[in-house]
Each structure stands twice: as C-alpha cells, then as structure tokens.
mmCIF file of C-alpha atoms and ligand atoms in Angstrom:
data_model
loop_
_atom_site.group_PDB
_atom_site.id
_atom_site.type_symbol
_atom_site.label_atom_id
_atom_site.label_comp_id
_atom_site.label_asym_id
_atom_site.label_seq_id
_atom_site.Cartn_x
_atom_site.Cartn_y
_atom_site.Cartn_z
ATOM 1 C CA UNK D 1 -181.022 -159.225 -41.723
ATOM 2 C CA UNK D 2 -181.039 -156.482 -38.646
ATOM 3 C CA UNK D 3 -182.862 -156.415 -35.965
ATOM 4 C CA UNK D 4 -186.209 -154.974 -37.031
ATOM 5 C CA UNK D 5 -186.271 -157.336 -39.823
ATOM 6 C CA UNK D 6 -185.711 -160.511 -37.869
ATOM 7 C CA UNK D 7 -188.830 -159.304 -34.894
ATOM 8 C CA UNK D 8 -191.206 -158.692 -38.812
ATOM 9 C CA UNK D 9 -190.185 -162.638 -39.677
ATOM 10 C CA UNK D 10 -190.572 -163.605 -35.814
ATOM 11 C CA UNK D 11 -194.165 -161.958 -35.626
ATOM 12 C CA UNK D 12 -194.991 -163.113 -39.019
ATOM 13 C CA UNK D 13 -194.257 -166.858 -38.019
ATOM 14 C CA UNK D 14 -195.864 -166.483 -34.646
ATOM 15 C CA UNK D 15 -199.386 -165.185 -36.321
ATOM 16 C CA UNK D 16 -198.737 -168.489 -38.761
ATOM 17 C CA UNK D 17 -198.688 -170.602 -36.064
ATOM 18 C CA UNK D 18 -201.665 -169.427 -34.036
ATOM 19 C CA UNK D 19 -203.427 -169.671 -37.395
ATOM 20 C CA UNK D 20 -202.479 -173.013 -37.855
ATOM 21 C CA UNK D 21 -203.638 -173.933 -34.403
ATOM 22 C CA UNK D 22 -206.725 -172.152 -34.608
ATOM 23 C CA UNK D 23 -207.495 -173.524 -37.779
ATOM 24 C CA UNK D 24 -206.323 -177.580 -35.853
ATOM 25 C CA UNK D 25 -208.981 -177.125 -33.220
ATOM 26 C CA UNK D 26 -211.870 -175.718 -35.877
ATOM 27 C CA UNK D 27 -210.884 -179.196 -36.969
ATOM 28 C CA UNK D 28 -211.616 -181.043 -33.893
ATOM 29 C CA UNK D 29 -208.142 -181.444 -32.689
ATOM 30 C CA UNK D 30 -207.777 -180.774 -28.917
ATOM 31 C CA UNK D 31 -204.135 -181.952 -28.264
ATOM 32 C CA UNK D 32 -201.124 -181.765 -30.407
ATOM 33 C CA UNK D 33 -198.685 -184.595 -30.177
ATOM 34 C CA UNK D 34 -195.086 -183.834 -28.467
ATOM 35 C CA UNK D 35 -192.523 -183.873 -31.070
ATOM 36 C CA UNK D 36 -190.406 -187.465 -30.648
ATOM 37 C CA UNK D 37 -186.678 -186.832 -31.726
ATOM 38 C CA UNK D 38 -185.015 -189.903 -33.394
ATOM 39 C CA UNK D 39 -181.536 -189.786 -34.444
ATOM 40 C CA UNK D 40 -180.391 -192.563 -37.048
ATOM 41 C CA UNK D 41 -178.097 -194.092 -35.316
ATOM 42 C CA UNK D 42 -176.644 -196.983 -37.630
ATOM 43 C CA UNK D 43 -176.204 -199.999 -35.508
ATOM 44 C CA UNK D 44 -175.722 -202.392 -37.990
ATOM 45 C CA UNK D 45 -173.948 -202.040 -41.756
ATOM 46 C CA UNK D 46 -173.750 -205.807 -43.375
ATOM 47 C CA UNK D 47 -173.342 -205.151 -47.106
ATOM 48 C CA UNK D 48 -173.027 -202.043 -49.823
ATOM 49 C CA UNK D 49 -176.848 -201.972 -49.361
ATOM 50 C CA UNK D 50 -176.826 -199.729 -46.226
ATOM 51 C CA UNK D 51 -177.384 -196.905 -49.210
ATOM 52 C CA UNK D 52 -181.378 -198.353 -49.069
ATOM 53 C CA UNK D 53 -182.118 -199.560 -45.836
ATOM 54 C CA UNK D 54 -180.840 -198.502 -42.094
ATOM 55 C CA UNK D 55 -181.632 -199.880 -38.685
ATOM 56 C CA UNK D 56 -182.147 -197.093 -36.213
ATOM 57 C CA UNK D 57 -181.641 -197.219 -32.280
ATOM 58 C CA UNK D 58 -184.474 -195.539 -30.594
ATOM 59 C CA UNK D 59 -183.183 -192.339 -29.635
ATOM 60 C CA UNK D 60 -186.256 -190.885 -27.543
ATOM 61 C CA UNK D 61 -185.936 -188.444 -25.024
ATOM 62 C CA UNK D 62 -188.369 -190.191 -23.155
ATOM 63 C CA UNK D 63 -186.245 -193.408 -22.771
ATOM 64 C CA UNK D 64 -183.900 -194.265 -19.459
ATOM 65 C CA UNK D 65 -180.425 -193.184 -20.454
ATOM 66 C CA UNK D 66 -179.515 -196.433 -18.653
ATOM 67 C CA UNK D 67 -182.057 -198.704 -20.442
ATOM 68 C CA UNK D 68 -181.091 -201.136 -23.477
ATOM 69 C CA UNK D 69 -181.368 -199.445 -26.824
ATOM 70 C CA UNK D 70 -184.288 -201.200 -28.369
ATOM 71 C CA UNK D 71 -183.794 -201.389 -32.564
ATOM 72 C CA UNK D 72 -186.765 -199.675 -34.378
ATOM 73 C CA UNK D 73 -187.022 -200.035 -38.193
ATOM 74 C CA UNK D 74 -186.551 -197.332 -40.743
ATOM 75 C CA UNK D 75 -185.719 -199.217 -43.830
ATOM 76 C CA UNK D 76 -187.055 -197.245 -46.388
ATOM 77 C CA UNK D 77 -189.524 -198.456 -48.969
ATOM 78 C CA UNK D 78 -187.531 -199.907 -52.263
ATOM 79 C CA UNK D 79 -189.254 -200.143 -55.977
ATOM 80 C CA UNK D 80 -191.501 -202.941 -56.469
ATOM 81 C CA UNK D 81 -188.873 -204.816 -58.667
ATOM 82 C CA UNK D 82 -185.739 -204.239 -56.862
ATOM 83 C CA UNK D 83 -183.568 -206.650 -55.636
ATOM 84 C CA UNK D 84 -185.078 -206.922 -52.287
ATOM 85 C CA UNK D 85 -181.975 -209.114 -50.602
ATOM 86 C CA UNK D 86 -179.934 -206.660 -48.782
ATOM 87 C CA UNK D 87 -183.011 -205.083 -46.830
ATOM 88 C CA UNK D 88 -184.008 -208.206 -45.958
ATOM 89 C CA UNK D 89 -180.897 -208.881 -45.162
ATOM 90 C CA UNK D 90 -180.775 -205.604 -42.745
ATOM 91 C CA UNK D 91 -184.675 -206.524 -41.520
ATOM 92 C CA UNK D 92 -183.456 -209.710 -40.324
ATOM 93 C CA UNK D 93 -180.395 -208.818 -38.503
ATOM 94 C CA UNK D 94 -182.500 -206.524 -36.755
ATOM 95 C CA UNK D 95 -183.868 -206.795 -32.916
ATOM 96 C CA UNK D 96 -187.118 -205.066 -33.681
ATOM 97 C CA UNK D 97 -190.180 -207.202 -32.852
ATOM 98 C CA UNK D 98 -191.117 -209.532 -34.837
ATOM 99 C CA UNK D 99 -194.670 -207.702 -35.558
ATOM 100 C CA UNK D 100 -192.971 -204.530 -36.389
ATOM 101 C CA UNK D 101 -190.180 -206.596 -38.602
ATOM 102 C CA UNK D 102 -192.825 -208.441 -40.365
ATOM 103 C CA UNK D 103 -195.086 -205.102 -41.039
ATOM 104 C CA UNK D 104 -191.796 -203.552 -42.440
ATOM 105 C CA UNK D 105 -191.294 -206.814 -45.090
ATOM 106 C CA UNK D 106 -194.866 -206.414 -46.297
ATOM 107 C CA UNK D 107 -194.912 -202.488 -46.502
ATOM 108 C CA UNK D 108 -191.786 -201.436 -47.814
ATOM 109 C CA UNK D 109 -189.762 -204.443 -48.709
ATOM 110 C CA UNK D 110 -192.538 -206.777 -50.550
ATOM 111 C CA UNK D 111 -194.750 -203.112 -51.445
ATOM 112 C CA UNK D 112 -196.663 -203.612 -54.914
ATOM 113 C CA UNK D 113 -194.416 -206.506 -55.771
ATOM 114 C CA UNK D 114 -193.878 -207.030 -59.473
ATOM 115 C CA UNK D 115 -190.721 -208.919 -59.208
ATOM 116 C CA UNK D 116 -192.555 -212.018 -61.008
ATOM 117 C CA UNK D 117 -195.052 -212.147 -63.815
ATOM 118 C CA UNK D 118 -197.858 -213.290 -61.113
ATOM 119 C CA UNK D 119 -198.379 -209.544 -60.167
ATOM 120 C CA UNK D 120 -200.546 -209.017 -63.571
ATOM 121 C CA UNK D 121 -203.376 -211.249 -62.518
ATOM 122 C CA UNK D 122 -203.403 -210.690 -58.786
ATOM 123 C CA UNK D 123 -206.431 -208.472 -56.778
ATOM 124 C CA UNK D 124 -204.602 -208.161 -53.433
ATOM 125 C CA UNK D 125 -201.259 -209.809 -52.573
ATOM 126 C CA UNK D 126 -201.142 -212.240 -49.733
ATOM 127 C CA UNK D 127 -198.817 -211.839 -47.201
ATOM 128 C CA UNK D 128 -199.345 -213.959 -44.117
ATOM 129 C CA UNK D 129 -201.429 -214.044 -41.001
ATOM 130 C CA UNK D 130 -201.065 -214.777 -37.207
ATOM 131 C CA UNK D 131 -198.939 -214.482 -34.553
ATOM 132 C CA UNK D 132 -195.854 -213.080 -35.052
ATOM 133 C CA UNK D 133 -193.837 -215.246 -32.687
ATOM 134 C CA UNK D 134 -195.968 -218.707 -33.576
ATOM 135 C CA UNK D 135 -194.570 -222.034 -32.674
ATOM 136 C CA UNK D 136 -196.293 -223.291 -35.275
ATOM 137 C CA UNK D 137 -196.579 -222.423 -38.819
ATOM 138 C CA UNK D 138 -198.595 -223.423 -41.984
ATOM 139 C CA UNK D 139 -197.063 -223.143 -44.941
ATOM 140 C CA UNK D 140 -199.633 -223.377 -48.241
ATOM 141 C CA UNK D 141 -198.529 -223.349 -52.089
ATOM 142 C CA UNK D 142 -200.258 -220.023 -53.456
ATOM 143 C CA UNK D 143 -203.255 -218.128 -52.783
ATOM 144 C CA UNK D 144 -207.195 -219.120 -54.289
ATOM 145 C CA UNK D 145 -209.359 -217.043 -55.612
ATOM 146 C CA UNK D 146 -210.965 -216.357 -52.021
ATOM 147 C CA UNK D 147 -207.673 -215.047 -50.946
ATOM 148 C CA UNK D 148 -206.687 -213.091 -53.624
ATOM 149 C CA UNK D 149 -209.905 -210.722 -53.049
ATOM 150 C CA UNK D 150 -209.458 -210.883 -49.180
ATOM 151 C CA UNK D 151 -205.686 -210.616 -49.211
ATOM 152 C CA UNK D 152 -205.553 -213.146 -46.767
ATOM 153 C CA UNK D 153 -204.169 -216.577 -46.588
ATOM 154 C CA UNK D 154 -206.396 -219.666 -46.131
ATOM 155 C CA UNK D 155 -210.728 -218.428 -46.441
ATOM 156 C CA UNK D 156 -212.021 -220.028 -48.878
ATOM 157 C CA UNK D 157 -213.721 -223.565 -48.353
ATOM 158 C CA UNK D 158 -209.517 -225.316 -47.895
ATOM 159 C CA UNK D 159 -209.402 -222.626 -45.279
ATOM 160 C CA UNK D 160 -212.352 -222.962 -43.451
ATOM 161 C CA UNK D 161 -211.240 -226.662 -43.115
ATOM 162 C CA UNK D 162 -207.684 -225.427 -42.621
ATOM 163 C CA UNK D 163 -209.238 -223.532 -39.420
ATOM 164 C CA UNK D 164 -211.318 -226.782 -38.319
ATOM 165 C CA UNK D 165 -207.460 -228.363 -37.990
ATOM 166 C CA UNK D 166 -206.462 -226.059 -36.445
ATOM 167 C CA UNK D 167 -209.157 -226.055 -33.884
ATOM 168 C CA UNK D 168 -208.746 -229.725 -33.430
ATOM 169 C CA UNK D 169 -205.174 -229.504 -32.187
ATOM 170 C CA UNK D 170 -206.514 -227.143 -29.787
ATOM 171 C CA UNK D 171 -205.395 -224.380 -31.312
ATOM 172 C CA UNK D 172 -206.994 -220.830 -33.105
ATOM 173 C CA UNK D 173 -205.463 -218.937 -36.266
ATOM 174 C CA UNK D 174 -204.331 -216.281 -34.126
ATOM 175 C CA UNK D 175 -201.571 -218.990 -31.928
ATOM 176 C CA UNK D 176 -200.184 -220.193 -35.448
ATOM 177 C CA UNK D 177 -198.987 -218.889 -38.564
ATOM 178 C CA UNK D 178 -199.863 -218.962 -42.115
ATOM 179 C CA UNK D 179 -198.962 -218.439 -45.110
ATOM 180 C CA UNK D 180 -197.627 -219.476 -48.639
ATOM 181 C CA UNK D 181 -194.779 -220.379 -51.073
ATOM 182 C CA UNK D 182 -196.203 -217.239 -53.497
ATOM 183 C CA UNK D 183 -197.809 -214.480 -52.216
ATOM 184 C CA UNK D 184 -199.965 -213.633 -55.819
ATOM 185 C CA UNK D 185 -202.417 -216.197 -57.224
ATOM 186 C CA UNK D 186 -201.530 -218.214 -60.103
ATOM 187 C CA UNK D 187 -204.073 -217.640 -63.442
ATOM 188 C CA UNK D 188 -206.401 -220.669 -62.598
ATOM 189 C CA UNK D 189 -204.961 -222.066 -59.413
ATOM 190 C CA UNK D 190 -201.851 -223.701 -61.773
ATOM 191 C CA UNK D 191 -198.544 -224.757 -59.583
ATOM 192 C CA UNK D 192 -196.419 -221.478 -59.296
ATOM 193 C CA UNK D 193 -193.553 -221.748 -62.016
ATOM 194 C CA UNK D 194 -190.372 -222.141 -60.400
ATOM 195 C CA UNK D 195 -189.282 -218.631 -61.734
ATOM 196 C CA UNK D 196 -192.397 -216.975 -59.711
ATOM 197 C CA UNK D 197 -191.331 -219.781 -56.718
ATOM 198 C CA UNK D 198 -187.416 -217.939 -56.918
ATOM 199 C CA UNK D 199 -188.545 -214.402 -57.572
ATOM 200 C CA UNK D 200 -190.816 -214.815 -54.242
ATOM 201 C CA UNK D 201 -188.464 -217.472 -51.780
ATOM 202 C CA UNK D 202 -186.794 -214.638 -50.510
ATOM 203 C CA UNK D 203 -189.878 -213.117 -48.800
ATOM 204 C CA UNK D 204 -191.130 -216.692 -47.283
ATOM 205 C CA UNK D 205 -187.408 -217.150 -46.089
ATOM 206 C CA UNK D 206 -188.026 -213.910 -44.073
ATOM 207 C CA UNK D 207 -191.293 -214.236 -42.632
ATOM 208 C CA UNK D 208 -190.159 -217.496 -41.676
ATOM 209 C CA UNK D 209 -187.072 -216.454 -40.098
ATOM 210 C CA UNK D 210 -189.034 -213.400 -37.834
ATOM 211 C CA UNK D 211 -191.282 -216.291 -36.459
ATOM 212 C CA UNK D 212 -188.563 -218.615 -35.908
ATOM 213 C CA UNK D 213 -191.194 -221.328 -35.720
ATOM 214 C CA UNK D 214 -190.376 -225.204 -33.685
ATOM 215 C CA UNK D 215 -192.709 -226.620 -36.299
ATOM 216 C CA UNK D 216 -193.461 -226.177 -40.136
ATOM 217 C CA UNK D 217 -196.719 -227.909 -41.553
ATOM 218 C CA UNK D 218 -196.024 -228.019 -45.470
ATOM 219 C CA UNK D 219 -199.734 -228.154 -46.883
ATOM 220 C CA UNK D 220 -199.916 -230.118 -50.234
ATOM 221 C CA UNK D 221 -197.612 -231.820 -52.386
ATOM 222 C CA UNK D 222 -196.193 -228.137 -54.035
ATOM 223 C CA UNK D 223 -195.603 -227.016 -50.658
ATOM 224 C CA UNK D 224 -193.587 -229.671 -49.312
ATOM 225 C CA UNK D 225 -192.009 -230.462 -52.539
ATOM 226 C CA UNK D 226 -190.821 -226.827 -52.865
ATOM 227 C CA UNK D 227 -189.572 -226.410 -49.012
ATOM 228 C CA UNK D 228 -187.937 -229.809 -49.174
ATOM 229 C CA UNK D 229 -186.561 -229.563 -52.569
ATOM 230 C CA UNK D 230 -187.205 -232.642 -54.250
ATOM 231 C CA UNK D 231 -189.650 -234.219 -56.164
ATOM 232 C CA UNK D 232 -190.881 -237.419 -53.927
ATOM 233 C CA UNK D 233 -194.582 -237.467 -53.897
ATOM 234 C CA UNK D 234 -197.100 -236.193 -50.938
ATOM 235 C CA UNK D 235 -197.944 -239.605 -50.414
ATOM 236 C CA UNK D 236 -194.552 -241.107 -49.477
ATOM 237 C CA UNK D 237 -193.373 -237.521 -47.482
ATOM 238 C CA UNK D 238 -196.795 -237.366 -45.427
ATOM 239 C CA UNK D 239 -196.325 -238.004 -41.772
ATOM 240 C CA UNK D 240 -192.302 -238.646 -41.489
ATOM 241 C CA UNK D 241 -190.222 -235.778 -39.874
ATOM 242 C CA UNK D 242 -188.390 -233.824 -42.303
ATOM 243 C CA UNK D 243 -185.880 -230.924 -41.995
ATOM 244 C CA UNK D 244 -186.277 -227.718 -43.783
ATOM 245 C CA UNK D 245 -182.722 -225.886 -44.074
ATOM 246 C CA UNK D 246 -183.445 -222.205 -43.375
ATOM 247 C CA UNK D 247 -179.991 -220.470 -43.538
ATOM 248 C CA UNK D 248 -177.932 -223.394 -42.180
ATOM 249 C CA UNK D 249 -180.948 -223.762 -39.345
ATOM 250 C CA UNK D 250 -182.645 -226.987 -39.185
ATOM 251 C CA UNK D 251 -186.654 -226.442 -38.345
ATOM 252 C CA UNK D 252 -188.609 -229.396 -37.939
ATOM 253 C CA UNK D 253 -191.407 -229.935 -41.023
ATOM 254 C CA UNK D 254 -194.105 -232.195 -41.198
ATOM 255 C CA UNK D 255 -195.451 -232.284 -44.727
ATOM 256 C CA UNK D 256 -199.027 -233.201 -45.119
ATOM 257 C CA UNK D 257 -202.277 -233.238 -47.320
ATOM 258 C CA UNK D 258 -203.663 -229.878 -48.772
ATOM 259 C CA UNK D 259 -207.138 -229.029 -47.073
ATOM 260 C CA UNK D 260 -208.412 -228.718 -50.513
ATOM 261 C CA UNK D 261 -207.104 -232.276 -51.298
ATOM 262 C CA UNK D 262 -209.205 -233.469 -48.378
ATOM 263 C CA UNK D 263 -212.233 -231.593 -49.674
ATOM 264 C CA UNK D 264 -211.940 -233.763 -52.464
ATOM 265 C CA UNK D 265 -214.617 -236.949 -50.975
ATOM 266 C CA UNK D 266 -214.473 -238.971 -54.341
ATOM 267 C CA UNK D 267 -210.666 -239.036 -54.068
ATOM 268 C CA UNK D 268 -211.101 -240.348 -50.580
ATOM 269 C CA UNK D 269 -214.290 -242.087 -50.036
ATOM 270 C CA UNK D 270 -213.200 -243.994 -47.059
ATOM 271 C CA UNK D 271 -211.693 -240.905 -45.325
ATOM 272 C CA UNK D 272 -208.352 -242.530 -44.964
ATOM 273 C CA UNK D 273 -206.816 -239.317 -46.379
ATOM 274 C CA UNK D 274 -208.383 -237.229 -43.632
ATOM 275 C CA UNK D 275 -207.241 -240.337 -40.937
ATOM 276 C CA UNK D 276 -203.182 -239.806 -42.232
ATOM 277 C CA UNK D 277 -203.643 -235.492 -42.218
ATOM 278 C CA UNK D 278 -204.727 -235.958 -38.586
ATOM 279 C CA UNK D 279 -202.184 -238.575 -37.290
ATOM 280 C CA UNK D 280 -199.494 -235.699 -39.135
ATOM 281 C CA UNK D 281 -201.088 -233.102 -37.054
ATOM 282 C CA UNK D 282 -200.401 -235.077 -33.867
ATOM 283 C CA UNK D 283 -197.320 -235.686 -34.374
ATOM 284 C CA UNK D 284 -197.255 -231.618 -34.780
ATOM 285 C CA UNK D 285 -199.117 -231.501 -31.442
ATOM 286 C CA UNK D 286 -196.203 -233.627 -29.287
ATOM 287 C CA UNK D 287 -193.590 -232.327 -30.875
ATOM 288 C CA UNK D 288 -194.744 -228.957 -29.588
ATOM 289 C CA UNK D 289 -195.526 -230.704 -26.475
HETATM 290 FE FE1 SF4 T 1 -193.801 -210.520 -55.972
HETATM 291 FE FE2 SF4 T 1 -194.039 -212.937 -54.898
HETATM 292 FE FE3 SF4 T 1 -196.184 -211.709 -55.957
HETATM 293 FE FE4 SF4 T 1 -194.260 -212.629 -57.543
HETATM 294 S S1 SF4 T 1 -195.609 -213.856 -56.222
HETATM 295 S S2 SF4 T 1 -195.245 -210.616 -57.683
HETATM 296 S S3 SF4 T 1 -192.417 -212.250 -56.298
HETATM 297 S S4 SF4 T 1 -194.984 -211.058 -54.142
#
C-alpha cells in the first residue's frame, strides 16, 4: 500500500468513527467507557483442563504496579453436559471473591445444565441465595414448585417458615446461605435419584467450598442423609453434631427437620417436632457464638 493509499484508509476510518460516535450520542450516550486492557496471565494450571477454563491476574493499567495481583475469573462458559470437574476445579483454586466465584459456577460452569434427566421438567434452575461469605448455611433436598418458577431456593410456604427460623436465631436470609442437594425440581416433589444427586454433588461441593461456612444446617431427612452418607433416620441424626467431609475438611453439620415437615400439624400435634428443630437451631446459634 503507498502512501496515498494508506491517508484514503486513514480518512475513511476516521469518518467511520465520527459516524459511529455521532450515531452513540443520537442514542443517548454521553461518555464512552476507557478501554481496560487485561492480559491472561495464567496463574494457575492444575490439570489437562486448562484447554477450557483459565484464571487471569488483573492486568489493569489502572492498578499500583506495587499492589497484590488480585485473581479475576475468565473461565469460559462449557456445554451444558460437559464434565464440569476441572473448571470447578480451576474456580476453586482461585482467589477471586467469593461473589464473583459463585456468579462464575452458576453462569458458565452450571449454564442450562442438562447433565441429569431433572433438566426436562424444570422452569428455572435453582442455584443458591445469600451471602457469599455466610457462616451459616442451609442446605435443603431439591427445589418445590414455588422455587422452580422463582428460581430461588426456599419461597414457598417451607420457606416462609424457613425465613421465620431464621429470624428467630436473630438472623435475615441475606447473613446465611441457602441452598439444595439438586438444583432442578423433581416431577412431583419425589427424593432426587441418586444418579440426579451424583450428576449435581459437584456443584453443591463448590458453592459450599466458596462460602467456607462454620456451620451446615441439613434440612430434612434427604438432606442430611445425602451430606452424611448413610441411611440413619432424621429422627435419630436430629440435634447431635455431625461432620460433613468436604475435600478432607471437616465442617460442622447439624441435621434437622424439613420446614415442610413442621408444616405438617397432624404429624405433630403437640409441637414437639417444632420444640427439637429449635433446640437444633441453638445449638447452631452457640456454636457460631
Ligand atoms: Fe444439572 Fe443439577 Fe439440574 Fe441435574 S439437577 S440438570 S445436574 S443442575
């Protein structure tokens, strides 16, 4: 290209661009951003899977060249029915926040799950709510039929009771977290099968790890059963400390009654059911101190 060619494409472009800005603040638009540079920098490599995930250092001009590096997330989104271990694997050996870390699971690792057979039924998946870095968190089987057209754990009637708990221990939703064993609702509120519990562990095992609760409250028999791995009822695990093994890590679990159990007045007509679920829930309370 000579010289008279290259100032045709330069004046060409230039006329481009004041069109394009013209055309921005026709739009409304008053200020455009400043271009942030990142450069992948790949702090962290543990397995062959680095090919669909990478942790990036943030790279912005705008940091102190003398400040810590802080991790930021670029782990791209995989297919809905991949094998979603070595992201997480790369989301949890990340320093990102935990909001940003959890945000990154339900985006682009989770996505539009169909990894088990409960995707067919399902209206919106449910992830989890709360705070990110919660001492405490709930732990349910599977979501209702209120939370599968919310997409949010815990608002039907077992919620709204789940809340008044909550309250009790002098708490809100937004200190704890919660969530459940399957984040798709079973056809007619059946147990999850324990191919649906296996295809989905993986993504409970994160969220739980991100929080890194002091305290897990297993809600119902399936929940506590499933955590704890075994098959002793609700009735004889309710209100004893129990361990729950997440990746060699001991957390502290305190199984207890589903809210919708205790909803259930004919199955307790002396309340003694509701009396146990809040003795569990103050043992929760000293623990935490
Ligand atoms: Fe995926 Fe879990 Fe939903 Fe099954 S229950 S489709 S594994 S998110």
């Amino acid at each position: 290209m000579d010289k008279a060619e290259l100032d045709d494409a330069i004046s060409t472009l230039a006329q481009q661009l004041r069109g394009a800005v013209e055309s921005a603040k026709l739009g409304g638009v008053e200020h455009l951003p400043r271009p942030v540079f990142k450069a992948p920098v790949v702090v962290t490599a543990p397995s062959a899977a680095a090919t669909t995930a990478a942790i990036v250092a943030d790279a912005s001009p705008t940091a102190s060249p003398t400040a810590p590096k802080r991790a930021t997330l670029a782990i791209a989104p995989i297919e809905p029915n991949a094998d979603p271990r070595a992201a997480i694997e790369m989301l949890l050996q990340s320093s990102a926040p935990a909001p940003e870390r959890l945000e990154t699971l339900r985006t682009n690792i989770i996505g539009a799950c169909t990894r088990c057979k409960l995707h067919r039924g399902r209206s919106k998946l449910v992830f989890g709510v709360g705070n990110p870095n919660a001492q405490l968190v709930f732990v349910g089987e599977g979501p209702g039929a209120d939370e599968d057209r919310q997409g949010v754990p815990f608002v039907g009637r077992a919620g709204q009771l789940l809340t008044k708990m909550i309250e009790a221990m002098k708490l809100s939703r937004d200190d704890v977290y919660i969530c459940n064993v399957v984040k798709c609702r079973p056809p007619n509120n059946r147990d999850p099968e324990p191919d649906e519990v296996e295809a989905c562990q993986g993504f409970l095992q994160a969220q739980l790890a991100i929080v890194k609760p002091k305290v897990i409250v297993a809600l119902g028999r399936y929940a506590a059963q499933t955590l704890l791995r075994t098959k002793t009822p609700i009735t004889r695990l309710r209100g004893s400390w129990q361990s729950y093994d997440l990746f060699g890590e001991a957390i502290d679990l305190m199984p207890t009654y589903h809210p919708s159990f205790l909803l259930r007045e004919e199955m307790d007509p002396k309340k003694t059911r509701k009396r146990e679920a809040w003795s569990d829930l103050q043992q929760v309370m000293a623990r935490l101190g």
